[in-house]
């Protein structure tokens, strides 16, 4: 997966978690907690992984849902409820 595609997929996952996302360039996005606009993070796609603005690895390409969960947690958003599993 190329970096541009990875960033796009991650941006979609972040937006689905009710985070505000702004594309900075082909490799990075700025993510903001809409309830607290002062809480924001820059996430960059680099060498098959995602890095925060402080260059902490927060995920890897191919695992965008879990990466988006980590970013949401980092920015103080509560976890979205999971759909209940139907037992037959």
PDB file of C-alpha atoms in Angstrom:
ATOM      1  CA  UNK A   1       0.000   0.000   0.000  1.00  0.00           C
ATOM      2  CA  UNK A   2       1.446   3.366  -0.916  1.00  0.00           C
ATOM      3  CA  UNK A   3       1.662   6.214   1.570  1.00  0.00           C
ATOM      4  CA  UNK A   4      -0.958   8.341  -0.197  1.00  0.00           C
ATOM      5  CA  UNK A   5      -3.540   5.547  -0.103  1.00  0.00           C
ATOM      6  CA  UNK A   6      -2.706   4.755   3.526  1.00  0.00           C
ATOM      7  CA  UNK A   7      -3.223   8.383   4.568  1.00  0.00           C
ATOM      8  CA  UNK A   8      -6.568   8.526   2.764  1.00  0.00           C
ATOM      9  CA  UNK A   9      -7.798   5.325   4.407  1.00  0.00           C
ATOM     10  CA  UNK A  10      -6.676   6.542   7.828  1.00  0.00           C
ATOM     11  CA  UNK A  11      -8.403   9.915   7.294  1.00  0.00           C
ATOM     12  CA  UNK A  12     -11.671   8.108   6.529  1.00  0.00           C
ATOM     13  CA  UNK A  13     -11.328   5.968   9.661  1.00  0.00           C
ATOM     14  CA  UNK A  14     -10.595   9.035  11.796  1.00  0.00           C
ATOM     15  CA  UNK A  15     -13.603  10.915  10.418  1.00  0.00           C
ATOM     16  CA  UNK A  16     -15.807   7.884  11.151  1.00  0.00           C
ATOM     17  CA  UNK A  17     -14.771   8.278  14.801  1.00  0.00           C
ATOM     18  CA  UNK A  18     -16.072  11.866  14.809  1.00  0.00           C
ATOM     19  CA  UNK A  19     -12.639  13.468  14.687  1.00  0.00           C
ATOM     20  CA  UNK A  20     -11.996  16.528  12.526  1.00  0.00           C
ATOM     21  CA  UNK A  21      -9.429  15.725   9.854  1.00  0.00           C
ATOM     22  CA  UNK A  22      -7.476  18.133   7.649  1.00  0.00           C
ATOM     23  CA  UNK A  23      -5.101  16.850   4.987  1.00  0.00           C
ATOM     24  CA  UNK A  24      -1.708  18.532   5.305  1.00  0.00           C
ATOM     25  CA  UNK A  25      -0.151  16.869   2.263  1.00  0.00           C
ATOM     26  CA  UNK A  26      -0.094  13.417   0.649  1.00  0.00           C
ATOM     27  CA  UNK A  27       1.590  11.876   3.691  1.00  0.00           C
ATOM     28  CA  UNK A  28       0.039  13.519   6.755  1.00  0.00           C
ATOM     29  CA  UNK A  29      -3.164  14.738   8.347  1.00  0.00           C
ATOM     30  CA  UNK A  30      -3.990  17.004  11.249  1.00  0.00           C
ATOM     31  CA  UNK A  31      -6.553  15.435  13.558  1.00  0.00           C
ATOM     32  CA  UNK A  32      -8.563  17.507  16.040  1.00  0.00           C
ATOM     33  CA  UNK A  33     -11.001  16.636  18.800  1.00  0.00           C
ATOM     34  CA  UNK A  34     -14.082  18.669  17.751  1.00  0.00           C
ATOM     35  CA  UNK A  35     -15.206  18.995  21.385  1.00  0.00           C
ATOM     36  CA  UNK A  36     -11.831  20.441  22.420  1.00  0.00           C
ATOM     37  CA  UNK A  37     -10.196  22.121  19.387  1.00  0.00           C
ATOM     38  CA  UNK A  38      -6.982  22.652  21.338  1.00  0.00           C
ATOM     39  CA  UNK A  39      -6.435  18.896  21.339  1.00  0.00           C
ATOM     40  CA  UNK A  40      -4.864  17.989  18.038  1.00  0.00           C
ATOM     41  CA  UNK A  41      -2.237  15.720  16.587  1.00  0.00           C
ATOM     42  CA  UNK A  42      -0.398  15.466  13.302  1.00  0.00           C
ATOM     43  CA  UNK A  43      -0.237  11.897  11.989  1.00  0.00           C
ATOM     44  CA  UNK A  44       2.234  11.077   9.246  1.00  0.00           C
ATOM     45  CA  UNK A  45       2.417   7.943   7.082  1.00  0.00           C
ATOM     46  CA  UNK A  46       6.040   6.927   6.721  1.00  0.00           C
ATOM     47  CA  UNK A  47       7.833   3.671   5.875  1.00  0.00           C
ATOM     48  CA  UNK A  48       4.769   1.480   6.424  1.00  0.00           C
ATOM     49  CA  UNK A  49       3.775   2.992   9.743  1.00  0.00           C
ATOM     50  CA  UNK A  50       1.971   5.973  11.233  1.00  0.00           C
ATOM     51  CA  UNK A  51       3.821   8.444  13.428  1.00  0.00           C
ATOM     52  CA  UNK A  52       2.556  11.213  15.702  1.00  0.00           C
ATOM     53  CA  UNK A  53       3.964  14.728  15.555  1.00  0.00           C
ATOM     54  CA  UNK A  54       6.448  13.633  18.236  1.00  0.00           C
ATOM     55  CA  UNK A  55       7.455  10.690  16.040  1.00  0.00           C
ATOM     56  CA  UNK A  56       5.884   8.033  18.257  1.00  0.00           C
ATOM     57  CA  UNK A  57       4.682   5.059  16.254  1.00  0.00           C
ATOM     58  CA  UNK A  58       0.910   4.836  16.663  1.00  0.00           C
ATOM     59  CA  UNK A  59       0.088   2.191  14.052  1.00  0.00           C
ATOM     60  CA  UNK A  60       1.012   0.559  10.795  1.00  0.00           C
ATOM     61  CA  UNK A  61      -0.331   0.550   7.273  1.00  0.00           C
ATOM     62  CA  UNK A  62      -3.027  -2.058   6.843  1.00  0.00           C
ATOM     63  CA  UNK A  63      -4.342  -1.620  10.377  1.00  0.00           C
ATOM     64  CA  UNK A  64      -6.045   1.760   9.992  1.00  0.00           C
ATOM     65  CA  UNK A  65      -9.074   0.972  12.212  1.00  0.00           C
ATOM     66  CA  UNK A  66      -6.875   0.213  15.237  1.00  0.00           C
ATOM     67  CA  UNK A  67      -4.662   3.208  14.452  1.00  0.00           C
ATOM     68  CA  UNK A  68      -7.719   5.472  14.318  1.00  0.00           C
ATOM     69  CA  UNK A  69      -8.874   4.052  17.680  1.00  0.00           C
ATOM     70  CA  UNK A  70      -5.482   4.902  19.204  1.00  0.00           C
ATOM     71  CA  UNK A  71      -5.538   8.449  17.810  1.00  0.00           C
ATOM     72  CA  UNK A  72      -9.106   8.956  19.105  1.00  0.00           C
ATOM     73  CA  UNK A  73      -8.015   7.748  22.537  1.00  0.00           C
ATOM     74  CA  UNK A  74      -4.954   9.991  22.457  1.00  0.00           C
ATOM     75  CA  UNK A  75      -7.229  12.961  21.743  1.00  0.00           C
ATOM     76  CA  UNK A  76      -9.619  12.070  24.551  1.00  0.00           C
ATOM     77  CA  UNK A  77     -12.639  10.781  22.625  1.00  0.00           C
ATOM     78  CA  UNK A  78     -14.604   7.963  24.216  1.00  0.00           C
ATOM     79  CA  UNK A  79     -14.659   4.645  22.409  1.00  0.00           C
ATOM     80  CA  UNK A  80     -17.524   4.130  20.006  1.00  0.00           C
ATOM     81  CA  UNK A  81     -19.840   1.330  21.072  1.00  0.00           C
ATOM     82  CA  UNK A  82     -19.397  -1.824  19.059  1.00  0.00           C
ATOM     83  CA  UNK A  83     -22.400  -3.454  17.443  1.00  0.00           C
ATOM     84  CA  UNK A  84     -23.683  -6.301  19.569  1.00  0.00           C
ATOM     85  CA  UNK A  85     -22.774  -9.709  18.248  1.00  0.00           C
ATOM     86  CA  UNK A  86     -25.809 -11.751  17.323  1.00  0.00           C
ATOM     87  CA  UNK A  87     -25.765 -15.242  18.713  1.00  0.00           C
ATOM     88  CA  UNK A  88     -27.883 -17.674  16.696  1.00  0.00           C
TER      89      UNK A  88
END
